[in-house]
Every structure is written in structure tokens, then in C-alpha cells.
CSV table of C-alpha atoms and ligand atoms in Angstrom, one decimal:
chain,number,residue,atom,x,y,z
I,1,MET,CA,91.9,91.8,128.8
I,2,LEU,CA,95.5,90.5,128.6
I,3,ILE,CA,98.7,92.9,128.3
I,4,ILE,CA,101.6,92.5,127.8
I,5,ASN,CA,103.6,94.7,128.9
I,6,PRO,CA,106.5,95.1,126.0
I,7,SER,CA,109.3,96.5,129.5
I,8,LYS,CA,109.3,92.3,129.9
I,9,SER,CA,108.8,90.7,126.6
I,10,ASN,CA,110.8,93.0,124.2
I,11,PRO,CA,108.2,93.5,120.5
I,12,ALA,CA,112.0,92.7,119.2
I,13,ASP,CA,113.0,89.2,120.5
I,14,ILE,CA,109.9,88.2,119.1
I,15,GLN,CA,111.1,84.5,117.2
I,16,PRO,CA,108.6,83.8,113.8
I,17,SER,CA,107.6,80.8,115.9
I,18,GLU,CA,104.6,80.7,116.4
I,19,ILE,CA,102.6,79.3,112.9
I,20,THR,CA,98.7,79.8,112.2
I,21,PRO,CA,96.9,76.6,112.4
I,22,ARG,CA,95.9,78.0,109.2
I,23,GLU,CA,97.8,78.7,105.6
I,24,ALA,CA,96.9,81.0,103.9
I,25,PHE,CA,94.9,84.4,105.6
I,26,GLU,CA,92.0,85.9,104.2
I,27,ASP,CA,92.7,89.5,102.0
I,28,ARG,CA,89.3,91.8,102.5
I,29,ARG,CA,90.0,91.5,97.9
I,30,SER,CA,88.7,88.1,97.8
I,31,TRP,CA,86.0,89.4,100.9
I,32,LEU,CA,84.7,92.0,98.4
I,33,LYS,CA,84.0,90.0,96.2
I,34,ALA,CA,82.4,87.7,97.7
I,35,ALA,CA,80.2,90.8,98.5
I,36,GLY,CA,79.8,91.4,95.0
I,37,PHE,CA,81.7,94.3,95.1
I,38,THR,CA,83.3,95.4,91.5
I,39,LEU,CA,87.4,94.8,91.3
I,40,LEU,CA,89.3,96.5,89.2
I,41,SER,CA,92.0,93.8,86.7
I,42,GLY,CA,95.2,94.8,86.4
I,43,ALA,CA,94.2,95.6,82.9
I,44,VAL,CA,92.5,98.3,83.6
I,45,LEU,CA,94.2,99.7,86.2
I,46,HIS,CA,97.0,101.4,86.1
I,47,SER,CA,109.4,115.5,120.5
I,48,LYS,CA,109.0,114.4,123.0
I,49,PHE,CA,109.7,110.2,123.4
I,50,ALA,CA,113.1,110.8,121.5
I,51,GLN,CA,115.9,109.6,123.1
I,52,ALA,CA,118.8,110.5,121.6
I,53,ALA,CA,119.0,112.7,118.2
I,54,THR,CA,121.2,112.8,115.5
I,55,VAL,CA,120.5,115.3,112.1
I,56,THR,CA,122.1,113.9,109.1
I,57,GLY,CA,122.1,115.3,105.9
I,58,GLY,CA,124.9,116.6,107.4
I,59,GLU,CA,124.4,119.2,110.0
I,60,THR,CA,124.5,119.1,113.5
I,61,LYS,CA,125.4,115.8,115.0
I,62,GLY,CA,124.3,115.2,119.1
I,63,SER,CA,122.6,113.6,121.4
I,64,GLY,CA,119.2,115.8,123.6
I,65,ILE,CA,116.4,116.0,122.4
I,66,LEU,CA,116.7,117.7,119.7
I,67,VAL,CA,119.7,118.6,118.3
I,68,GLY,CA,120.7,121.6,116.3
I,69,ARG,CA,118.2,123.9,117.2
I,70,ALA,CA,119.1,128.2,116.4
I,71,ASN,CA,116.7,130.6,116.3
I,72,GLN,CA,116.9,130.9,112.3
I,73,GLY,CA,115.9,134.2,112.1
I,74,ASN,CA,111.8,133.2,111.4
I,75,GLY,CA,110.4,132.1,114.2
I,76,LEU,CA,111.6,129.0,114.5
I,77,THR,CA,113.5,128.2,116.9
I,78,TYR,CA,115.6,124.9,114.9
I,79,LYS,CA,116.1,124.3,110.8
I,80,PRO,CA,113.2,122.9,109.2
I,81,ALA,CA,114.5,119.8,107.2
I,82,VAL,CA,114.6,120.7,102.7
I,83,VAL,CA,113.9,117.9,100.4
I,84,SER,CA,116.3,117.8,97.5
I,85,GLY,CA,115.5,115.4,94.7
I,86,GLY,CA,113.0,113.9,97.1
I,87,LYS,CA,115.7,113.2,99.8
I,88,ILE,CA,115.2,114.6,103.5
I,89,ASN,CA,117.9,116.4,104.6
I,90,GLY,CA,118.0,117.4,108.6
I,91,TYR,CA,116.1,115.1,110.0
I,92,VAL,CA,116.4,114.1,113.3
I,93,LYS,CA,116.8,110.7,114.4
I,94,THR,CA,115.6,108.9,117.3
I,95,THR,CA,116.0,105.7,119.7
I,96,TYR,CA,112.5,104.4,118.4
I,97,GLY,CA,112.0,101.3,117.1
I,98,ALA,CA,115.9,100.7,117.2
I,99,GLY,CA,117.4,96.9,117.5
I,100,GLU,CA,114.2,96.4,114.8
I,101,LYS,CA,115.3,94.6,111.5
I,102,LEU,CA,113.9,96.6,108.7
I,103,THR,CA,111.3,95.4,106.2
I,104,LYS,CA,113.7,96.0,103.2
I,105,TYR,CA,112.4,99.1,100.9
I,106,GLU,CA,111.9,97.1,98.0
I,107,ASP,CA,109.2,95.8,99.9
I,108,VAL,CA,107.4,98.4,102.0
I,109,THR,CA,107.1,100.2,98.2
I,110,THR,CA,105.3,97.7,96.7
I,111,TYR,CA,103.7,96.3,98.2
I,112,ASN,CA,100.6,98.5,99.4
I,113,ASN,CA,97.3,98.4,100.2
I,114,TYR,CA,96.4,101.4,98.4
I,115,TYR,CA,92.2,100.7,97.1
I,116,GLU,CA,93.1,104.6,95.2
I,117,PHE,CA,95.3,102.6,92.7
I,118,GLY,CA,94.0,98.9,93.2
I,119,THR,CA,93.0,96.3,94.7
I,120,ASP,CA,96.0,93.9,94.0
I,121,LYS,CA,99.6,94.5,97.0
I,122,SER,CA,100.7,96.3,93.2
I,123,ASP,CA,99.0,97.8,92.1
I,124,PRO,CA,99.3,101.0,93.6
I,125,ALA,CA,103.3,101.3,93.0
I,126,GLN,CA,102.3,100.0,89.2
I,127,ASN,CA,99.6,102.6,89.0
I,128,SER,CA,100.2,105.8,90.5
I,129,SER,CA,103.2,107.9,88.2
I,130,PHE,CA,99.9,110.3,87.2
I,131,PHE,CA,99.6,111.2,91.1
I,132,LYS,CA,100.4,114.3,91.7
I,133,PRO,CA,101.9,115.4,95.0
I,134,ARG,CA,102.9,119.1,95.0
I,135,PRO,CA,101.2,121.1,95.7
I,136,TRP,CA,99.6,119.8,98.0
I,137,SER,CA,97.1,121.5,101.3
I,138,ILE,CA,95.4,120.2,103.7
I,139,SER,CA,92.7,121.9,104.7
I,140,ILE,CA,91.7,122.1,108.3
I,141,ASP,CA,87.5,121.9,109.2
I,142,GLY,CA,84.5,122.2,112.2
I,143,GLU,CA,85.7,121.8,116.3
I,144,VAL,CA,88.1,124.7,115.7
I,145,LYS,CA,88.9,128.5,115.9
I,146,LYS,CA,88.5,128.6,112.0
I,147,PRO,CA,89.6,126.7,109.5
I,148,LYS,CA,92.6,127.1,108.5
I,149,THR,CA,94.1,125.8,105.6
I,150,ILE,CA,98.1,124.5,105.2
I,151,ASN,CA,100.1,123.6,102.8
I,152,ILE,CA,103.0,119.9,102.1
I,153,ASP,CA,106.0,122.7,102.9
I,154,ASP,CA,104.5,124.8,105.7
I,155,LEU,CA,103.0,121.3,107.2
I,156,MET,CA,107.0,119.5,107.7
I,157,ARG,CA,108.2,123.1,108.6
I,158,LEU,CA,105.8,122.9,112.1
I,159,ALA,CA,108.4,120.7,114.3
I,160,PRO,CA,111.2,119.2,113.5
I,161,LEU,CA,111.0,116.1,111.1
I,162,GLU,CA,111.9,112.5,113.1
I,163,GLU,CA,112.7,109.7,111.5
I,164,ARG,CA,111.1,106.4,113.8
I,165,ILE,CA,110.6,102.8,113.3
I,166,TYR,CA,107.7,101.1,113.3
I,167,ARG,CA,105.3,97.9,113.5
I,168,HIS,CA,103.2,98.7,110.9
I,169,ARG,CA,100.4,95.6,111.5
I,170,CYS,CA,98.1,95.3,108.8
I,171,VAL,CA,94.1,93.7,109.6
I,172,GLU,CA,95.0,91.3,107.2
I,173,ALA,CA,97.2,89.6,109.5
I,174,TRP,CA,101.0,91.3,107.2
I,175,SER,CA,103.2,93.0,109.0
I,176,MET,CA,106.5,95.5,108.3
I,177,VAL,CA,108.7,97.2,109.5
I,178,VAL,CA,108.8,100.5,108.0
I,179,PRO,CA,111.0,103.7,109.3
I,180,TRP,CA,109.0,106.6,108.9
I,181,ILE,CA,110.7,110.3,108.3
I,182,GLY,CA,106.9,112.6,110.2
I,183,LEU,CA,106.4,114.9,113.1
I,184,PRO,CA,103.5,114.3,115.4
I,185,LEU,CA,100.5,115.0,115.1
I,186,SER,CA,99.8,116.5,118.1
I,187,GLU,CA,102.2,119.6,116.8
I,188,LEU,CA,99.5,120.0,113.6
I,189,ILE,CA,96.2,119.9,116.9
I,190,LYS,CA,97.4,122.5,118.4
I,191,TRP,CA,98.4,124.4,115.0
I,192,ALA,CA,94.2,124.3,114.3
I,193,GLU,CA,93.4,125.4,117.9
I,194,PRO,CA,90.3,123.0,117.9
I,195,THR,CA,87.5,124.1,120.5
I,196,GLY,CA,86.2,122.3,123.7
I,197,ASN,CA,83.4,121.1,121.7
I,198,ALA,CA,86.5,118.3,119.6
I,199,LYS,CA,86.1,114.7,120.5
I,200,TYR,CA,87.4,113.1,118.1
I,201,ILE,CA,89.8,113.8,114.5
I,202,GLU,CA,89.0,113.4,111.2
I,203,PHE,CA,90.4,112.6,108.5
I,204,ILE,CA,90.1,112.2,104.4
I,205,SER,CA,92.5,111.3,102.7
I,206,ALA,CA,92.3,112.7,98.2
I,207,ASN,CA,89.6,111.1,95.9
I,208,ASP,CA,90.9,112.1,92.3
I,209,PRO,CA,89.5,109.6,89.7
I,210,GLN,CA,91.4,111.3,87.1
I,211,THR,CA,94.8,109.7,88.8
I,212,MET,CA,93.1,107.3,91.5
I,213,PRO,CA,92.1,105.1,88.9
I,214,GLY,CA,90.6,103.4,91.4
I,215,ALA,CA,88.7,105.5,92.9
I,216,ARG,CA,86.7,105.6,89.1
I,217,VAL,CA,85.0,102.3,91.0
I,218,PRO,CA,83.0,102.2,93.3
I,219,ILE,CA,85.2,99.6,95.0
I,220,LEU,CA,84.8,101.8,99.2
I,221,ASP,CA,82.4,104.8,99.5
I,222,TRP,CA,84.8,107.2,98.3
I,223,PRO,CA,86.8,110.0,99.8
I,224,TYR,CA,87.8,106.7,102.5
I,225,VAL,CA,87.7,108.2,105.8
I,226,GLU,CA,89.7,107.7,109.1
I,227,GLY,CA,89.5,109.0,112.3
I,228,LEU,CA,90.4,109.3,116.2
I,229,ARG,CA,89.4,109.9,119.3
I,230,MET,CA,91.1,112.9,120.3
I,231,ASP,CA,93.5,111.5,123.0
I,232,GLU,CA,94.0,108.5,120.6
I,233,ALA,CA,95.4,111.6,118.1
I,234,MET,CA,97.5,113.9,120.3
I,235,ASN,CA,99.3,110.5,121.7
I,236,PRO,CA,103.5,110.7,121.5
I,237,LEU,CA,103.4,107.9,118.9
I,238,THR,CA,100.7,109.5,116.5
I,239,LEU,CA,102.9,109.9,113.1
I,240,LEU,CA,102.2,111.7,110.6
I,241,ALA,CA,104.6,110.7,108.1
I,242,VAL,CA,106.1,113.1,105.1
I,243,GLY,CA,108.1,110.3,104.0
I,244,LEU,CA,110.4,107.0,104.7
I,245,TYR,CA,114.1,105.6,104.6
I,246,GLY,CA,115.0,109.2,104.1
I,247,GLU,CA,113.1,110.1,100.9
I,248,VAL,CA,110.1,112.0,100.6
I,249,LEU,CA,107.0,109.5,100.7
I,250,PRO,CA,106.9,107.2,97.7
I,251,ASN,CA,102.8,108.5,96.1
I,252,GLN,CA,101.8,104.7,96.6
I,253,ASN,CA,102.8,104.6,100.8
I,254,GLY,CA,100.2,108.1,100.5
I,255,ALA,CA,102.2,110.8,99.3
I,256,PRO,CA,102.4,113.6,100.5
I,257,VAL,CA,101.4,112.9,104.0
I,258,ARG,CA,99.9,110.6,105.4
I,259,LEU,CA,98.0,108.8,109.3
I,260,VAL,CA,101.0,106.4,111.7
I,261,VAL,CA,99.0,105.4,114.4
I,262,PRO,CA,101.4,102.6,114.7
I,263,TRP,CA,99.1,100.9,117.3
I,264,LYS,CA,96.2,100.4,115.5
I,265,TYR,CA,95.3,98.0,112.4
I,266,GLY,CA,96.9,99.8,109.0
I,267,PHE,CA,94.1,100.6,108.2
I,268,LYS,CA,93.9,103.8,110.4
I,269,GLY,CA,96.7,105.2,108.2
I,270,ALA,CA,94.6,107.0,105.9
I,271,LYS,CA,96.4,108.3,102.4
I,272,ALA,CA,96.7,110.6,100.9
I,273,ILE,CA,95.4,113.7,103.3
I,274,VAL,CA,93.2,116.4,102.0
I,275,LYS,CA,90.8,117.1,105.0
I,276,ILE,CA,91.3,117.6,108.5
I,277,ARG,CA,88.4,118.3,110.4
I,278,PHE,CA,87.3,118.5,114.2
I,279,GLN,CA,84.2,116.5,115.7
I,280,GLU,CA,81.9,116.4,118.6
I,281,LYS,CA,80.5,113.0,117.2
I,282,MET,CA,82.8,110.3,115.9
I,283,PRO,CA,83.3,109.7,112.3
I,284,LEU,CA,81.6,107.0,110.0
I,285,THR,CA,84.6,105.7,108.9
I,286,THR,CA,85.6,103.7,106.0
I,287,TRP,CA,86.0,100.4,106.4
I,288,ALA,CA,83.4,100.7,109.4
I,289,LYS,CA,81.0,101.6,107.1
I,290,THR,CA,81.8,99.4,104.1
I,291,GLY,CA,82.3,95.6,107.3
I,292,PRO,CA,80.7,97.2,110.7
I,293,SER,CA,80.7,92.8,111.8
I,294,GLU,CA,84.9,93.2,110.6
I,295,TYR,CA,85.6,96.3,111.8
I,296,GLY,CA,86.0,99.2,114.3
I,297,PHE,CA,86.8,102.8,115.0
I,298,TYR,CA,89.2,101.2,117.1
I,299,ALA,CA,90.7,98.6,115.5
I,300,ASN,CA,93.6,98.4,117.9
I,301,VAL,CA,96.6,95.4,117.2
I,302,ASN,CA,95.2,92.9,119.6
I,303,PRO,CA,95.5,89.1,119.9
I,304,ASN,CA,93.1,87.8,121.3
I,305,VAL,CA,90.3,89.1,119.3
I,306,ASP,CA,89.8,87.1,116.3
I,307,HIS,CA,88.7,88.7,112.7
I,308,PRO,CA,85.4,87.4,112.3
I,309,ARG,CA,87.9,85.1,109.1
I,310,TRP,CA,90.9,84.6,110.3
I,311,THR,CA,93.4,85.2,113.4
I,312,GLN,CA,94.7,87.5,114.7
I,313,SER,CA,96.6,85.9,116.6
I,314,SER,CA,99.9,86.1,114.3
I,315,GLU,CA,101.0,87.7,111.4
I,316,LYS,CA,103.7,87.3,108.6
I,317,ARG,CA,106.8,89.4,108.6
I,318,ILE,CA,106.6,90.3,104.7
I,319,GLY,CA,109.8,89.2,102.8
I,320,ALA,CA,110.8,87.7,105.5
I,321,GLY,CA,112.0,84.3,103.6
I,322,LEU,CA,109.8,81.7,102.4
I,323,PHE,CA,110.3,79.0,105.5
I,324,ALA,CA,110.0,82.4,107.7
I,325,GLY,CA,107.3,80.7,110.8
I,326,ARG,CA,104.8,83.4,111.7
I,327,VAL,CA,105.8,86.5,114.3
I,328,LYS,CA,103.3,86.6,117.7
I,329,THR,CA,101.4,90.2,117.5
I,330,LEU,CA,101.5,91.7,120.3
I,331,MET,CA,98.3,93.5,122.4
I,332,PHE,CA,98.3,97.7,120.8
I,333,ASN,CA,101.7,95.2,118.5
I,334,GLY,CA,103.9,95.8,121.7
I,335,TYR,CA,102.3,99.8,121.8
I,336,SER,CA,100.7,99.2,125.2
I,337,GLU,CA,102.9,100.9,127.3
I,338,GLN,CA,102.8,104.1,125.1
I,339,VAL,CA,99.1,103.9,125.2
I,340,GLY,CA,97.8,100.9,127.0
I,341,GLN,CA,96.1,103.8,129.5
I,342,LEU,CA,93.7,105.0,126.4
I,343,TYR,CA,91.4,102.1,126.5
I,344,ALA,CA,91.7,101.5,130.7
I,345,GLY,CA,87.8,100.7,131.6
I,346,MET,CA,86.6,99.5,127.9
I,347,ASP,CA,85.7,96.9,126.0
I,348,LEU,CA,88.2,96.0,123.4
I,349,LYS,CA,86.4,92.5,122.7
I,350,LYS,CA,84.6,95.4,121.3
I,351,PHE,CA,84.9,96.6,117.5
I,352,PHE,CA,82.8,99.8,118.0
H,401,MTE,N1,94.5,105.7,102.6
H,401,MTE,C1,94.1,105.2,101.6
H,401,MTE,N2,92.9,106.6,100.8
H,401,MTE,N3,92.9,103.6,100.9
H,401,MTE,C2,93.4,103.2,101.2
H,401,MTE,O1,93.1,102.4,100.6
H,401,MTE,N4,95.2,101.5,103.2
H,401,MTE,C3,94.6,101.3,104.5
H,401,MTE,C4,95.6,102.6,104.9
H,401,MTE,N5,95.4,104.2,104.1
H,401,MTE,C5,93.7,102.6,102.3
H,401,MTE,C6,94.6,104.3,103.3
H,401,MTE,C7,95.3,100.3,104.7
H,401,MTE,S1,94.3,98.5,104.5
H,401,MTE,C8,96.6,99.8,104.9
H,401,MTE,S2,97.0,98.3,105.6
H,401,MTE,C9,97.8,100.5,105.0
H,401,MTE,O2,97.2,101.9,104.0
H,401,MTE,C10,99.0,100.1,104.4
H,401,MTE,O3,99.9,101.1,104.3
H,401,MTE,P1,101.3,101.2,103.2
H,401,MTE,O4,100.9,100.4,102.1
H,401,MTE,O5,102.3,102.2,103.2
H,401,MTE,O6,101.9,99.4,103.6
């Protein structure tokens, strides 16, 4: 297995010159259609890696892992970020993704996959206005010392919020570059106190047919479920995102909290998480259940393993313009240095 070392080939330097032999890539929507699933029509639907940091929102500026630390008299050793008028103030800017060209806010928030709101890319932005991301809480159970619940405000205070610019690669062979705001998932895991039996962690998304029109139709087996191995979940790259572009997450991007695992295909990033369960056994995840011959549990970005129906060696960068060529896909989406060791000895051609 070829593993590209991003220190030798800087992902930010890729030239969009590699043209795929297939003009158009297929998406899972057409596959679901062919497989006989009912689709909804538009009419029916309505840290540690931080090397330099700056706190936004008029707070202390400086460099170092975290700045603005002060005992606030509430047990915290830092000043937590606050939300005001949809903006997040007081998050830490990091050097993750420095030099990457960001995908425009308009593209990040109107070209989405979120089948609970419909299967067209524009459906989530159009059909999610009745969805209420606050108040919100996540329940945590399974292999933990004792089950717990945490509300979104407390979650956002568990650790300093960081902005991290990550490449976001969908299994459908399109990609974006997104400035997420969030906290390392490891912070929540430490708070949750899993037992020694916890080998996997399962993420369960909201399933509210009242406000999620797609969830009224059995497009997928709701609720949407994803999962990670514990060491993947504890990797410092794995983020629980609560915002993007300095704002709280828009509904269509997974408000109020979603998973971001930048070296895996985007479908691993469960949106609107309501439950987290620590488990001894590998969870059966939504896409692995829906199409086991096409979507596996690991779903690591891998240009050497094609999807059965399209190439994974290159990707279309959303918003790059009509004449931009395709971008070469990198092993582990360019994050090999940080995560390659997690898969030592594994056959990366296997889906499971
Ligand atoms: N989470 C839920 N609950 N439902 C979904 O349909 N789609 C996944 C993932 N998370 C999905 C989901 C897929 S296929 C992708 S590519 C990403 O969300 C898309 O995230 P974005 O819309 O913010 O780009």
C-alpha cells in the first residue's frame, strides 16, 4: 500500500490538473434510485496540534497552544467561547490547514449531504428551517462508568473551542476546504469515562420526522448511525464541530454538533448527534448496512481503492469553477503523518 507522506507532498500545493477518465461521477442518489429506494421530490420536501493560536472576538491575542487561560472561578482554567447572535466569540485560531484555499461559505452551506432533509444537494439548506438545534443534549451510555447527559452549552465549555481548517472529501469524489470550529472528541471521551471494555464508539443522529422531512421516508434506515474505533476517536485530529466560518453550525451542516474525521470519507461525519454509545463490538453503521459492497466501516480516504462505480484517485473541488481540473486525492486525505500508524498491518483494500 502506497502511503503518501504529506511532509514531502504538501496537500496545499496540489495542482488541479489530473483529469478523471470519467466525465461525470455518479452519486449515491442515482444508486439508491436504481436500488428501488423511494426518493423525495423537492415539492414534497421542504490541543494539541495547535502551534500558534489567537483568541478571537476581542480577547487576548498571542501565540502558544492556548491563550487567554485564566481561572474564571468556575473550575475552568480558560475563558470559554460564547455564542452571541449566531457568532462564536473567543475560539482559538490554529495553524491547521494554513495555506489552504477555503471553499466559499455559500458553497459549504448550500451543497450538502443530509438525507434527513432530502437527497438533493440543495435540499438540506432549503428544508431545514423548522429544525431546532437548541436546546440540545447528548446522552452517553454503553461501556461507561455511568451513563451521562451533556447539554450543548456545557459541551462547548468542556475545552477551548478551536478553529481548524480541514479538507473534507466525500465518497462521491467531491471535496471542500472548511474552517470548522469545535473541540477534540477526546475531550468528551475523557469526560464520559469509558470502561476498559470500550473498543468502539457509536454516534447516533437526530431522527425527528416532524422537522426532518427526509426522515419521514425510508431512504435510509433511520436514525443515521456512524462509528469509530476508540483509537481513531481519540486521535487529536478527530473533531466535534459546533461551528464553521466563525458561526454556529447552520442546520444543513449538522447543527448543533457533528463529527468531523478529516482522513475519512465525509459520511463518517454524523450530523446532529443525540446519542453516543461506547461499545465492545464494531457498530453496524448506516452506509455499511445500506451498501456493504460499497461502503465499509473504516472508509479511509484512499486513492488506490476505487469505489465499485467510480474512481477515487481524484476529486472535484466544489466552487473551483467550470474549467478547473480535478484534484489528485491523497492517501488519508493528506493526513497520513497523523493517522497512518493507526492502520499498520491492516489490508486497506478491505472495506471491513
Ligand atoms: N449525517 C446525517 N445524520 N445524515 C446524513 O445524510 N451525510 C453524510 C455526513 N453526515 C449525512 C450525515 C455525508 S454522505 C457527508 S459527505 C457529510 O455529512 C456532508 O457534510 P456537509 O453537508 O457538511 O458537507
